[in-house]
PDB file of C-alpha atoms in Angstrom:
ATOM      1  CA  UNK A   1      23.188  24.871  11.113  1.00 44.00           C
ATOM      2  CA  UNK A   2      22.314  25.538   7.354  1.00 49.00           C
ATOM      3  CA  UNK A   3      20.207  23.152   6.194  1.00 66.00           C
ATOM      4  CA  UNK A   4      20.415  22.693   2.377  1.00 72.00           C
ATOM      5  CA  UNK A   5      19.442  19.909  -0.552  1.00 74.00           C
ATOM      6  CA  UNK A   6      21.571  17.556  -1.808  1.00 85.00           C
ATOM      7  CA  UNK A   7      21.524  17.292  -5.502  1.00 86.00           C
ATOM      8  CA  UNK A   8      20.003  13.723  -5.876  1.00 84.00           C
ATOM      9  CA  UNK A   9      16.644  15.797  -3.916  1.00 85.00           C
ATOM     10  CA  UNK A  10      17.494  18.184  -6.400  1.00 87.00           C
ATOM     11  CA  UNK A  11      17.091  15.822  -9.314  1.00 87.00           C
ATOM     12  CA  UNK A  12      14.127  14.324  -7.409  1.00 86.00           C
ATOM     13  CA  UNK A  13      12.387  17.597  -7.168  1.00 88.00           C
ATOM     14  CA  UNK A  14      12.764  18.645 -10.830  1.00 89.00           C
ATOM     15  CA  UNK A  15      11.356  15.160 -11.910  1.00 90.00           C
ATOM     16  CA  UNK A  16       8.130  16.058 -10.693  1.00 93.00           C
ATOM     17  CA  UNK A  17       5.439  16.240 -13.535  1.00 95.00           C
ATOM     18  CA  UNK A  18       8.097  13.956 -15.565  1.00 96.00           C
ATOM     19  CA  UNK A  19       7.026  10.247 -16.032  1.00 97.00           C
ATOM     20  CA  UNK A  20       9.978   8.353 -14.297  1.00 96.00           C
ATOM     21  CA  UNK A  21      10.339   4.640 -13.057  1.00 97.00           C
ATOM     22  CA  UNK A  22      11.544   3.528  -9.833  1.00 96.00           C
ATOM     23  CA  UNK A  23      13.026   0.019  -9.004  1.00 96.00           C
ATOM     24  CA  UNK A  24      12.383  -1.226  -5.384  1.00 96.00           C
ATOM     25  CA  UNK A  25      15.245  -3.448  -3.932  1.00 96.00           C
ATOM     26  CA  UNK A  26      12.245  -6.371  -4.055  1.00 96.00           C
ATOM     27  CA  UNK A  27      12.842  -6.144  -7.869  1.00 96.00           C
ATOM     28  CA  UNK A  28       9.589  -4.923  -8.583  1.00 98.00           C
ATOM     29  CA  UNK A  29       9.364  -2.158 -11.191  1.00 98.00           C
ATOM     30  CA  UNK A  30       6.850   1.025 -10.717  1.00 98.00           C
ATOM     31  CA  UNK A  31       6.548   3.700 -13.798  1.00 98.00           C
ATOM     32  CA  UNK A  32       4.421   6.723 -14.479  1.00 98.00           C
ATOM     33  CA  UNK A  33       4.027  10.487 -13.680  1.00 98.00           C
ATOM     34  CA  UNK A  34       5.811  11.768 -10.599  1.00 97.00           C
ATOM     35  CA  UNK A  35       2.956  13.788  -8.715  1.00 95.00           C
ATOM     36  CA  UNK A  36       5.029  14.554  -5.690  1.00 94.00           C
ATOM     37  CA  UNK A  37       8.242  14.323  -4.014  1.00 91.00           C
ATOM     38  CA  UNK A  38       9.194  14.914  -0.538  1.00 90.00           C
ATOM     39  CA  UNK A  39      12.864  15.395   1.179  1.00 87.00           C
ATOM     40  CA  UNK A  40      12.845  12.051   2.469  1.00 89.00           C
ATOM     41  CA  UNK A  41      12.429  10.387  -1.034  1.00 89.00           C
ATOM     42  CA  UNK A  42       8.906   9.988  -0.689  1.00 93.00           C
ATOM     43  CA  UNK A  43       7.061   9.747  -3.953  1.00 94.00           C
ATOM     44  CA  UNK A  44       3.885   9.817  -5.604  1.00 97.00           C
ATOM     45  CA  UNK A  45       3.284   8.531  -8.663  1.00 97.00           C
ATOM     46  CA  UNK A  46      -0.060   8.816 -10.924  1.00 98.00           C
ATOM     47  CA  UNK A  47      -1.241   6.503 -13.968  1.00 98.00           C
ATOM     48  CA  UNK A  48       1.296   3.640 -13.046  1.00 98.00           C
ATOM     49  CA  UNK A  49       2.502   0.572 -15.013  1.00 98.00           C
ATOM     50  CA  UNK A  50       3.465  -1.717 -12.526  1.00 98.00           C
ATOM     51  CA  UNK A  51       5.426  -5.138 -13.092  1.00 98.00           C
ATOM     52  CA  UNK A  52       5.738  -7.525 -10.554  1.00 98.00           C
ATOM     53  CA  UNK A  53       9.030  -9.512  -9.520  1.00 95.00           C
ATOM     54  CA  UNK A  54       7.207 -12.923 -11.841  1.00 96.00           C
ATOM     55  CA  UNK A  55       6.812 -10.184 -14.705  1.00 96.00           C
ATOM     56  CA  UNK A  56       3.009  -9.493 -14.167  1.00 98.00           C
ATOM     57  CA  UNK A  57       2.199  -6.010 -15.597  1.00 98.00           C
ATOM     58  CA  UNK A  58      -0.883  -4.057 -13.835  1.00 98.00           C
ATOM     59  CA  UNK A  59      -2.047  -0.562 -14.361  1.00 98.00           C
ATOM     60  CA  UNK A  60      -2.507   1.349 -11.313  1.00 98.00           C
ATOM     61  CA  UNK A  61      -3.825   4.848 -10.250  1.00 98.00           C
ATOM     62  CA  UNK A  62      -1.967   6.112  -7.883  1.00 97.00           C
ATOM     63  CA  UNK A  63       0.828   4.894  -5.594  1.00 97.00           C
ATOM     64  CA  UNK A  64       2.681   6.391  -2.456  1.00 96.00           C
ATOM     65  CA  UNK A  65       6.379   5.113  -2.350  1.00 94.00           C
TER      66      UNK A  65
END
């Protein structure tokens, strides 16, 4: 069985080093530098603005989505 990437991994893959932002289904909002990406849709993300579902903005480091 050939094993190959779909292209929304594709698209995933080529973000890396890009600063993106990623929506959770909770509503809250994570943006900054895509670090890494897996095949699963695991991501890390560096130098992140974070806002909250109440609208609270935070800076994080790093975060592993």
């Amino acid at each position: 069985m050939s094993r190959s990437l779909g292209i929304p991994v594709k698209l995933l893959r080529e973000a890396t080093g890009q600063i993106v932002t990623i929506e959770l289904k909770s509503g809250e909002l994570y943006r900054g530098s895509m670090a890494e990406c897996e095949d699963n849709w695991n991501c890390q993300l560096e130098n992140i603005t974070f806002t909250a579902k109440d609208g609270k903005v935070s800076q994080l480091e790093h975060v592993f989505i």
